[in-house]
Coordinates of C-alpha atoms in Angstrom, one line a residue:
Chain A
M5 CA 0.0 0.0 0.0
R6 CA 1.3 3.4 -0.9
L7 CA 2.4 5.7 1.9
I8 CA -0.1 8.4 0.8
N9 CA -3.0 5.9 1.5
Q10 CA -1.8 4.8 4.9
K11 CA -3.9 6.6 7.6
P12 CA -3.4 6.4 11.3
G13 CA -6.3 5.3 13.5
V14 CA -8.0 7.7 15.9
A15 CA -5.9 6.7 19.0
F16 CA -2.7 6.5 17.1
A17 CA -3.3 9.9 15.4
A18 CA -3.8 11.4 18.9
F19 CA -0.6 9.8 20.0
L20 CA 1.3 11.1 17.0
T21 CA -0.1 14.6 17.6
A22 CA 1.2 14.5 21.2
L23 CA 4.5 12.9 20.3
P24 CA 6.5 16.0 19.2
F25 CA 5.3 18.0 22.2
A26 CA 6.4 15.2 24.5
L27 CA 9.7 14.8 22.7
A28 CA 10.4 18.5 22.9
L29 CA 9.6 18.6 26.7
I30 CA 11.8 15.5 27.3
A31 CA 14.7 16.9 25.3
Y32 CA 14.5 20.2 27.2
A33 CA 14.3 18.4 30.6
I34 CA 17.3 16.2 29.7
G35 CA 19.3 19.3 28.5
S36 CA 18.4 21.2 31.5
D37 CA 19.3 18.3 33.8
I38 CA 22.8 17.9 32.2
R39 CA 23.6 21.6 32.5
L40 CA 22.2 21.9 36.1
S41 CA 24.2 18.8 37.2
A42 CA 27.4 20.4 35.9
N43 CA 26.6 23.8 37.4
P44 CA 23.7 24.1 39.9
S45 CA 23.5 27.9 39.4
D46 CA 23.2 27.6 35.6
K47 CA 20.6 30.1 34.3
L48 CA 20.4 29.2 30.7
L49 CA 18.1 26.1 30.9
P50 CA 16.1 26.3 34.2
A51 CA 14.5 23.1 35.3
P52 CA 10.9 22.7 34.4
S53 CA 10.0 22.8 38.1
T54 CA 11.8 26.2 38.4
I55 CA 9.7 27.5 35.4
L56 CA 6.5 26.3 37.1
S57 CA 7.3 28.0 40.4
T58 CA 8.4 31.2 38.6
A59 CA 5.2 31.1 36.6
E60 CA 3.2 30.7 39.8
R61 CA 5.0 33.7 41.4
L62 CA 4.5 35.8 38.3
L63 CA 0.8 35.1 38.0
T64 CA -0.1 35.6 41.7
E65 CA 2.4 37.8 43.5
P66 CA 2.1 41.6 43.0
D67 CA 5.1 43.7 42.3
K68 CA 6.6 45.1 45.5
R69 CA 6.9 48.7 44.2
S70 CA 3.8 49.1 42.1
E71 CA 1.5 46.7 44.1
Q72 CA 0.3 45.3 40.8
I73 CA 0.7 41.9 39.3
L74 CA 2.9 42.9 36.4
F75 CA 2.1 39.7 34.4
W76 CA -1.6 40.7 34.0
K77 CA -0.7 44.3 33.5
D78 CA 1.7 43.4 30.7
T79 CA -0.8 41.0 29.1
W80 CA -3.5 43.7 29.1
A81 CA -1.2 46.3 27.6
S82 CA 0.0 44.0 24.9
L83 CA -3.5 42.7 24.0
V84 CA -5.0 46.2 23.7
R85 CA -2.2 47.2 21.3
L86 CA -2.5 44.0 19.3
L87 CA -6.3 44.0 19.1
L88 CA -6.4 47.7 18.2
G89 CA -3.8 47.2 15.5
V90 CA -5.4 44.0 14.1
G91 CA -8.9 45.4 14.4
I92 CA -8.1 48.7 12.6
S93 CA -6.2 46.8 9.9
A94 CA -9.0 44.4 9.4
F95 CA -11.5 47.2 9.0
L96 CA -9.4 49.3 6.7
G97 CA -8.4 46.2 4.8
T98 CA -12.0 45.2 4.2
V99 CA -13.0 48.7 3.0
V100 CA -10.0 49.2 0.7
G101 CA -10.1 45.6 -0.5
L102 CA -13.7 46.0 -1.5
L103 CA -13.0 49.3 -3.2
I104 CA -10.0 47.9 -5.2
G105 CA -11.8 44.7 -6.0
L106 CA -15.0 46.3 -7.2
L107 CA -14.2 49.7 -8.7
P108 CA -11.8 49.7 -11.7
H109 CA -10.9 53.4 -11.1
V110 CA -9.7 52.7 -7.5
R111 CA -8.0 49.6 -8.7
S112 CA -6.0 51.5 -11.3
T113 CA -5.1 54.1 -8.7
L114 CA -4.2 52.0 -5.6
A115 CA -3.4 48.4 -6.6
G116 CA 0.2 49.2 -7.8
F117 CA 0.7 51.6 -4.9
V118 CA -0.3 49.0 -2.3
A119 CA 1.8 46.3 -4.0
V120 CA 4.9 48.6 -3.6
L121 CA 4.0 49.6 -0.1
S122 CA 3.7 46.0 1.0
M123 CA 7.4 45.5 0.0
I124 CA 8.6 48.1 2.6
P125 CA 10.0 46.2 5.6
P126 CA 7.8 47.6 8.4
L127 CA 10.6 47.3 11.0
A128 CA 12.8 49.6 9.0
L129 CA 10.1 52.3 9.4
L130 CA 10.0 51.8 13.2
P131 CA 12.4 54.7 14.0
I132 CA 10.3 57.0 11.8
L133 CA 7.2 55.9 13.6
F134 CA 8.8 56.6 17.0
I135 CA 9.8 60.1 15.7
V136 CA 6.4 60.9 14.1
F137 CA 4.0 59.3 16.6
G138 CA 6.1 59.4 19.7
L139 CA 7.0 56.6 22.1
G140 CA 3.4 56.0 23.3
E141 CA 0.8 53.5 22.3
L142 CA 0.1 55.1 18.9
S143 CA 3.5 54.2 17.3
K144 CA 3.1 50.5 18.3
V145 CA -0.4 50.3 17.0
V146 CA 0.7 52.0 13.8
L147 CA 3.6 49.6 13.4
I148 CA 1.2 46.6 13.5
I149 CA -1.1 48.4 11.0
I150 CA 1.7 49.2 8.6
G151 CA 3.0 45.6 9.0
I152 CA -0.2 43.7 8.2
L153 CA -2.5 46.2 6.3
P154 CA -0.9 45.9 2.9
F155 CA -1.1 42.1 3.1
L156 CA -4.8 42.2 4.1
I157 CA -5.6 44.7 1.3
R158 CA -3.9 42.6 -1.3
D159 CA -5.4 39.3 -0.1
L160 CA -9.0 40.7 0.3
S161 CA -9.0 42.7 -3.0
S162 CA -7.9 39.6 -4.9
R163 CA -10.6 37.6 -3.2
V164 CA -13.2 40.2 -4.3
L165 CA -11.8 39.9 -7.8
E166 CA -12.2 36.1 -7.6
I167 CA -16.0 36.5 -7.2
P168 CA -17.3 35.1 -10.5
R169 CA -18.3 37.9 -12.9
E170 CA -21.5 36.0 -13.5
M171 CA -22.6 36.6 -9.9
I172 CA -21.9 40.3 -10.2
V173 CA -23.8 40.5 -13.5
K174 CA -26.7 38.6 -12.0
A175 CA -26.9 41.1 -9.2
E176 CA -26.9 43.9 -11.8
T177 CA -29.8 42.3 -13.6
L178 CA -31.7 42.3 -10.3
G179 CA -31.3 46.1 -10.2
A180 CA -28.5 46.3 -7.6
T181 CA -26.4 49.5 -7.5
S182 CA -22.6 49.3 -6.9
W183 CA -23.3 50.0 -3.2
V184 CA -25.8 47.1 -2.9
I185 CA -23.4 44.8 -4.8
A186 CA -20.7 45.8 -2.3
I187 CA -22.7 45.2 0.9
R188 CA -25.0 42.3 -0.2
V189 CA -22.8 40.3 -2.6
A190 CA -19.1 41.1 -2.1
L191 CA -18.9 41.8 1.6
P192 CA -20.7 38.7 2.9
Q193 CA -18.5 36.5 0.6
L194 CA -15.4 38.4 1.8
M195 CA -16.0 37.8 5.5
P196 CA -14.8 34.2 5.7
R197 CA -11.7 35.2 3.8
L198 CA -11.2 38.2 6.1
I199 CA -11.1 35.9 9.2
Q200 CA -8.7 33.6 7.3
A201 CA -6.4 36.5 6.5
V202 CA -6.6 37.9 10.0
R203 CA -5.6 34.4 11.3
L204 CA -2.6 34.4 9.0
S205 CA -1.6 38.0 9.9
L206 CA -1.7 37.4 13.7
G207 CA 1.8 35.9 13.6
P208 CA 3.3 39.0 12.0
A209 CA 1.2 41.2 14.2
W210 CA 2.7 39.6 17.3
L211 CA 6.2 40.0 15.8
F212 CA 5.7 43.7 15.2
L213 CA 4.2 44.2 18.6
I214 CA 7.0 42.6 20.5
A215 CA 9.6 44.3 18.3
A216 CA 8.0 47.7 19.1
E217 CA 7.7 46.9 22.8
A218 CA 11.3 45.7 23.0
I219 CA 12.6 49.0 21.8
A220 CA 10.4 51.5 23.6
A221 CA 7.7 50.7 26.1
D222 CA 7.1 50.8 29.9
Q223 CA 4.9 47.7 30.0
G224 CA 3.9 44.8 27.8
L225 CA 4.8 41.2 27.2
G226 CA 7.6 42.1 24.8
Y227 CA 8.9 44.8 27.0
R228 CA 9.2 42.4 30.0
I229 CA 11.0 39.8 28.0
F230 CA 13.6 42.2 26.9
L231 CA 13.9 43.8 30.3
V232 CA 14.6 40.5 32.2
R233 CA 16.9 39.4 29.4
R234 CA 19.5 41.7 31.2
Y235 CA 19.4 39.4 34.2
L236 CA 19.4 36.3 32.1
A237 CA 16.1 35.4 33.8
M238 CA 15.3 32.5 31.4
D239 CA 12.6 31.2 33.7
V240 CA 10.6 34.5 33.3
I241 CA 11.3 34.7 29.6
L242 CA 10.2 31.1 29.0
T243 CA 7.0 31.7 31.1
Y244 CA 6.2 34.8 28.9
V245 CA 7.0 32.9 25.7
I246 CA 4.7 30.1 26.7
W247 CA 2.0 32.6 27.6
I248 CA 2.3 34.5 24.3
T249 CA 2.1 31.2 22.4
A250 CA -1.0 30.2 24.3
L251 CA -2.7 33.5 23.6
A252 CA -1.9 33.3 19.9
F253 CA -3.1 29.8 19.7
V254 CA -6.4 30.6 21.5
M255 CA -6.9 33.6 19.2
D256 CA -6.3 31.4 16.1
W257 CA -8.6 28.7 17.4
G258 CA -11.3 31.2 18.3
L259 CA -11.2 32.7 14.9
R260 CA -11.4 29.3 13.3
V261 CA -14.5 28.4 15.3
L262 CA -16.1 31.8 14.6
S263 CA -15.5 31.3 10.9
R264 CA -17.2 27.9 11.0
K265 CA -20.1 29.0 13.2
A266 CA -20.8 32.3 11.5
F267 CA -20.6 31.2 7.9
P268 CA -22.3 27.9 7.6
W269 CA -22.7 28.4 3.8
T270 CA -19.0 27.9 3.3
E271 CA -19.0 24.4 4.7
S272 CA -19.8 22.4 1.6
T273 CA -18.2 24.7 -0.9
L274 CA -14.8 25.5 0.6
Chain B
M24 CA -44.2 45.3 -34.0
S25 CA -40.9 43.9 -33.1
F26 CA -39.9 43.8 -29.4
V27 CA -36.2 43.3 -29.6
T28 CA -34.4 44.9 -32.6
V29 CA -30.8 43.8 -33.4
D30 CA -29.5 46.3 -35.9
N31 CA -26.3 45.5 -37.8
I32 CA -24.2 44.3 -34.8
F33 CA -20.4 43.9 -35.0
Q34 CA -18.3 42.9 -32.1
S35 CA -14.5 42.5 -32.2
Y36 CA -12.0 41.9 -29.5
G37 CA -8.9 43.8 -30.6
N38 CA -8.4 43.0 -34.2
R39 CA -10.3 39.8 -34.1
P40 CA -13.9 40.0 -35.2
I41 CA -16.2 37.7 -33.3
I42 CA -19.6 38.4 -34.8
E43 CA -20.4 40.7 -37.8
R44 CA -23.5 41.9 -39.5
V45 CA -26.0 40.4 -37.1
N46 CA -29.6 41.6 -37.9
T47 CA -32.8 40.2 -36.5
T48 CA -36.0 41.2 -34.9
I49 CA -37.8 39.3 -32.2
D50 CA -41.5 39.6 -31.2
E51 CA -42.6 39.8 -27.6
G52 CA -43.1 36.4 -26.1
E53 CA -40.9 34.5 -28.6
F54 CA -38.6 31.8 -27.4
I55 CA -35.3 32.1 -29.3
S56 CA -32.8 29.3 -29.2
I57 CA -29.3 30.2 -30.2
V58 CA -27.0 27.3 -31.4
G59 CA -23.7 27.1 -33.2
A60 CA -20.2 25.6 -32.9
S61 CA -17.9 26.6 -30.0
G62 CA -16.3 29.9 -30.5
C63 CA -19.0 31.2 -32.9
G64 CA -20.1 34.1 -30.9
K65 CA -23.2 32.7 -29.3
S66 CA -22.2 33.7 -25.8
T67 CA -20.9 37.0 -27.1
F68 CA -24.2 37.7 -28.7
L69 CA -25.9 36.9 -25.4
R70 CA -23.6 39.2 -23.5
L71 CA -24.4 41.9 -26.0
L72 CA -28.1 41.3 -25.5
L73 CA -27.5 41.5 -21.7
A74 CA -25.6 44.8 -22.3
Q75 CA -22.6 43.3 -20.4
E76 CA -20.6 44.3 -23.4
T77 CA -21.1 47.2 -25.9
P78 CA -21.0 46.3 -29.6
T79 CA -18.2 47.9 -31.6
R80 CA -20.9 48.8 -34.2
G81 CA -24.7 48.6 -34.3
E82 CA -27.2 48.6 -31.6
I83 CA -29.7 46.5 -29.8
R84 CA -33.0 48.0 -28.6
I85 CA -35.6 46.5 -26.4
D86 CA -39.1 47.9 -26.8
G87 CA -37.7 50.8 -28.8
K88 CA -35.7 52.2 -25.8
P89 CA -32.2 53.5 -26.4
P90 CA -29.5 50.8 -26.2
A91 CA -28.6 49.9 -22.6
K92 CA -25.0 50.6 -21.4
E93 CA -25.0 48.1 -18.5
P94 CA -27.1 45.1 -17.4
G95 CA -30.3 46.2 -15.7
L96 CA -33.7 45.2 -14.4
D97 CA -35.2 44.7 -17.9
R98 CA -33.0 41.8 -18.6
G99 CA -32.9 38.7 -16.4
V100 CA -30.1 36.1 -16.8
V101 CA -29.3 32.6 -15.8
F102 CA -25.8 31.4 -16.4
Q103 CA -24.5 27.8 -16.5
R104 CA -23.0 28.3 -13.1
Y105 CA -22.7 31.0 -10.4
S106 CA -26.2 32.3 -10.9
V107 CA -27.3 32.1 -7.3
F108 CA -25.7 33.7 -4.3
P109 CA -23.9 31.1 -2.1
H110 CA -24.1 33.1 1.1
M111 CA -27.9 33.4 1.1
T112 CA -30.4 30.7 1.8
V113 CA -32.7 29.5 -0.9
R114 CA -35.5 31.8 0.3
E115 CA -33.3 34.8 0.6
N116 CA -32.0 34.2 -2.9
V117 CA -35.6 34.5 -4.2
V118 CA -36.2 37.6 -2.1
A119 CA -33.0 39.1 -3.5
G120 CA -34.7 39.1 -6.9
E121 CA -37.0 41.8 -5.5
C122 CA -35.0 43.6 -2.9
F123 CA -31.6 44.2 -4.6
R124 CA -33.0 47.3 -6.3
R125 CA -33.6 49.0 -3.0
P126 CA -31.0 51.5 -1.6
W127 CA -29.8 49.0 1.1
G128 CA -30.4 45.9 -1.0
R129 CA -32.9 44.6 1.5
F130 CA -36.5 44.9 2.7
F131 CA -37.5 45.9 6.3
G132 CA -40.5 45.3 8.5
T133 CA -43.8 44.4 6.9
E134 CA -42.5 44.7 3.4
R135 CA -39.9 42.0 4.3
K136 CA -42.7 39.8 5.6
A137 CA -44.7 40.2 2.5
A138 CA -41.7 39.5 0.3
L139 CA -40.9 36.3 2.3
G140 CA -44.5 35.2 1.8
R141 CA -44.2 35.8 -2.0
A142 CA -40.8 34.0 -2.0
D143 CA -42.5 30.9 -0.3
E144 CA -45.1 30.9 -3.0
T145 CA -42.5 31.1 -5.8
L146 CA -40.5 28.3 -4.1
A147 CA -43.6 26.1 -3.9
R148 CA -44.3 26.7 -7.6
I149 CA -40.7 25.8 -8.6
G150 CA -40.7 22.8 -6.2
L151 CA -38.0 24.1 -3.8
D152 CA -40.2 24.8 -0.7
H153 CA -38.7 21.8 1.2
V154 CA -35.2 23.3 1.0
A155 CA -36.1 27.0 1.6
D156 CA -33.8 27.4 4.6
Q157 CA -30.8 25.6 3.1
Y158 CA -27.8 27.1 1.3
P159 CA -27.4 26.6 -2.4
A160 CA -24.3 24.6 -2.0
T161 CA -26.4 21.8 -0.5
L162 CA -28.6 21.7 -3.6
S163 CA -28.2 19.5 -6.7
G164 CA -27.3 21.2 -10.0
G165 CA -30.9 21.0 -11.3
M166 CA -32.3 22.6 -8.1
Q167 CA -29.7 25.3 -8.2
Q168 CA -30.7 26.2 -11.8
R169 CA -34.4 26.1 -10.9
L170 CA -33.6 28.5 -8.1
A171 CA -31.6 30.7 -10.5
I172 CA -34.6 30.9 -12.9
G173 CA -37.0 31.5 -10.0
Q174 CA -34.8 34.3 -8.7
A175 CA -34.4 35.9 -12.2
L176 CA -38.2 35.8 -12.6
A177 CA -38.8 37.3 -9.2
A178 CA -37.3 40.5 -10.6
K179 CA -39.9 40.4 -13.4
P180 CA -37.6 41.1 -16.3
R181 CA -38.9 41.9 -19.8
V182 CA -36.4 39.5 -21.4
L183 CA -34.9 36.4 -19.9
L184 CA -31.5 35.3 -21.1
L185 CA -30.2 31.8 -20.6
D186 CA -26.6 30.9 -21.2
E187 CA -26.4 27.1 -21.5
P188 CA -28.6 26.9 -18.4
F189 CA -28.9 23.1 -18.5
G190 CA -25.4 22.3 -19.9
A191 CA -24.1 20.9 -16.6
L192 CA -27.1 18.7 -15.8
D193 CA -27.7 15.0 -16.4
P194 CA -30.1 14.0 -19.1
G195 CA -33.0 13.2 -16.8
T196 CA -32.8 16.4 -14.8
R197 CA -32.5 18.2 -18.1
L198 CA -35.8 16.8 -19.4
S199 CA -37.6 17.8 -16.2
M200 CA -36.1 21.3 -16.5
H201 CA -37.5 21.5 -20.0
D202 CA -41.0 20.8 -18.7
F203 CA -40.4 23.3 -15.9
L204 CA -39.3 26.0 -18.3
T205 CA -42.2 25.3 -20.7
E206 CA -44.6 25.7 -17.8
L207 CA -43.1 28.9 -16.6
R208 CA -43.2 30.3 -20.1
A209 CA -46.8 29.4 -20.5
E210 CA -47.5 31.3 -17.3
T211 CA -45.5 34.4 -17.9
G212 CA -45.4 34.7 -21.7
M213 CA -41.9 36.1 -21.4
T214 CA -39.4 36.7 -24.3
V215 CA -36.6 34.2 -23.8
F216 CA -33.2 33.8 -25.4
M217 CA -31.4 30.6 -24.7
V218 CA -27.9 29.7 -25.8
T219 CA -27.5 25.9 -26.0
H220 CA -25.1 23.2 -27.4
D221 CA -28.0 20.8 -27.7
L222 CA -29.8 21.1 -31.1
E223 CA -32.6 18.9 -29.9
E224 CA -33.1 21.0 -26.8
G225 CA -33.0 24.2 -29.0
F226 CA -35.7 22.9 -31.4
K227 CA -37.8 21.4 -28.6
L228 CA -38.1 24.6 -26.5
G229 CA -37.6 27.3 -29.1
D230 CA -40.1 29.1 -31.4
R231 CA -37.1 30.1 -33.5
V232 CA -33.7 28.7 -33.7
L233 CA -30.9 31.0 -34.7
V234 CA -27.7 29.4 -36.0
F235 CA -24.4 31.2 -35.6
D236 CA -21.7 30.3 -38.1
K237 CA -18.9 31.9 -40.1
P238 CA -20.2 32.4 -43.7
R239 CA -16.7 33.4 -44.9
W240 CA -13.7 31.4 -44.1
D241 CA -10.1 32.3 -44.9
P242 CA -8.1 29.0 -44.7
T243 CA -4.8 30.9 -44.1
D244 CA -6.4 33.0 -41.3
P245 CA -9.3 31.3 -39.6
N246 CA -9.9 34.3 -37.3
A247 CA -10.2 36.9 -40.2
Y248 CA -13.9 36.8 -40.3
G249 CA -16.6 36.8 -37.6
A250 CA -19.7 34.7 -37.3
T251 CA -23.3 35.8 -38.1
I252 CA -26.7 34.3 -38.1
T253 CA -26.7 31.9 -41.0
Y254 CA -30.0 30.2 -40.5
D255 CA -33.2 31.3 -38.8
F256 CA -35.4 28.3 -38.4
D257 CA -39.0 28.4 -37.5
A258 CA -39.0 25.7 -34.8
R259 CA -42.7 25.6 -34.0
D260 CA -44.4 22.3 -34.8
G261 CA -41.1 20.4 -34.3
G262 CA -39.3 22.5 -36.8
I263 CA -41.4 21.6 -39.8
P264 CA -43.1 24.9 -40.6
F265 CA -43.6 24.5 -44.4
Q266 CA -45.8 21.5 -44.1
K267 CA -48.2 23.5 -42.1
I268 CA -48.1 26.4 -44.5
K269 CA -48.8 23.9 -47.4
E270 CA -51.8 22.4 -45.5
E271 CA -53.2 25.8 -44.9
T272 CA -52.7 27.2 -48.4
N273 CA -53.0 24.2 -50.8
V274 CA -55.5 22.0 -49.2
L275 CA -59.1 22.7 -50.0
Q276 CA -60.7 24.2 -46.9
P277 CA -64.5 23.7 -46.4
A278 CA -66.1 27.0 -47.1

């Protein structure tokens, strides 16, 4: 039997899914054990138990000076920036994507411009953003927007262009104006793709967020990681990394579920 | 008085003529089948009728009005595929036939209720009432085409254009769609243009069959000339019109 036709059973598939996670954990534990047995005060690979106790301390004990639990404060600050950036990008991306996809005049005007804009490395613009928008929240949100908006516009406008011409013509014969075609034909068919595109751009959004926070911030997940890097506090860094990964995963999963629940008509076609 | 006037239509894409010198007049309520080999401009002619494209020369008038610049409410269309909106339920698709002309593309309040009621009547008539709340993707090809026709008719167009509407259906479904279309036509008395690959279908449903072909052929440059209407058959009585004329004219009629 060919390899492409060999499928694992349910239990074995679950085992295979868990396997790389288990292997990574075991490899880390072994590595950490080797280093710690050679040098008990080694900071590079803290023991899993150390990470757990650090995580517990970070999640529950307030900071001595500010009387606040920094972990939650950082999480909140980062999430607000991320959601603002992604939300504004998603909104602008939808509007501009619809305009480019539906209106030939806007397409001629903007499509080339957006294609060139999307080639600018956003991080190279970061110093300019700090100068123009200051070191506050605005420059971080703008970095996320600059980072993911061109991708969203290109992806969404190409999706609008993929809507079969027949369907648009059909709407025209039913007396629909350009506006009605936009909100009743193009927009609803764009929404599943929007969620898909937002899922894909969450990775870059986190990257730009952490980069901006690492350079200039007074709170935030990325800021904390780069702060404690000075003390080689790997246990804190690893806790934050695991937390960021978990947040990103939950967002991705939530969007996937939302997409399936909110757009039942895509089920049998996509 | 002719209803649709096609006056000396030429259509070229770049330097390549697709159809040339197409002239015909169609009476209100006629069913016109359009047949011809692939690449002979049948679908181009339909797009011109639909006003999706503008002819390079000549003009098409419906009911004496100036030639349309873009598709509109007076022309309904059903394509071979993509004729229904996948993100709306079957019932909403029918309502769309009436409400897309509104500023927001939808009905509100009592108007909406009335439209839903009318949609249910339409669905019952076209035999789709049992799937009213499903999405088109769950329907078979024949049901989707029936829905597309029902949706087009809900907008009450003056002319219905069908571009190979049954081309993707299996033979059995195709036959029942023929009956369905014949019934609908008897009810509405609408002018219909249908492009088809199936000669039998064209003669069975049509009052007239227009054949598109290239009358001139340059063997060194097959694309030099466009196609035109080379035959215009009277397809009533199974396509044997002259027999009837003979019977009416040469047979002694009781006084």
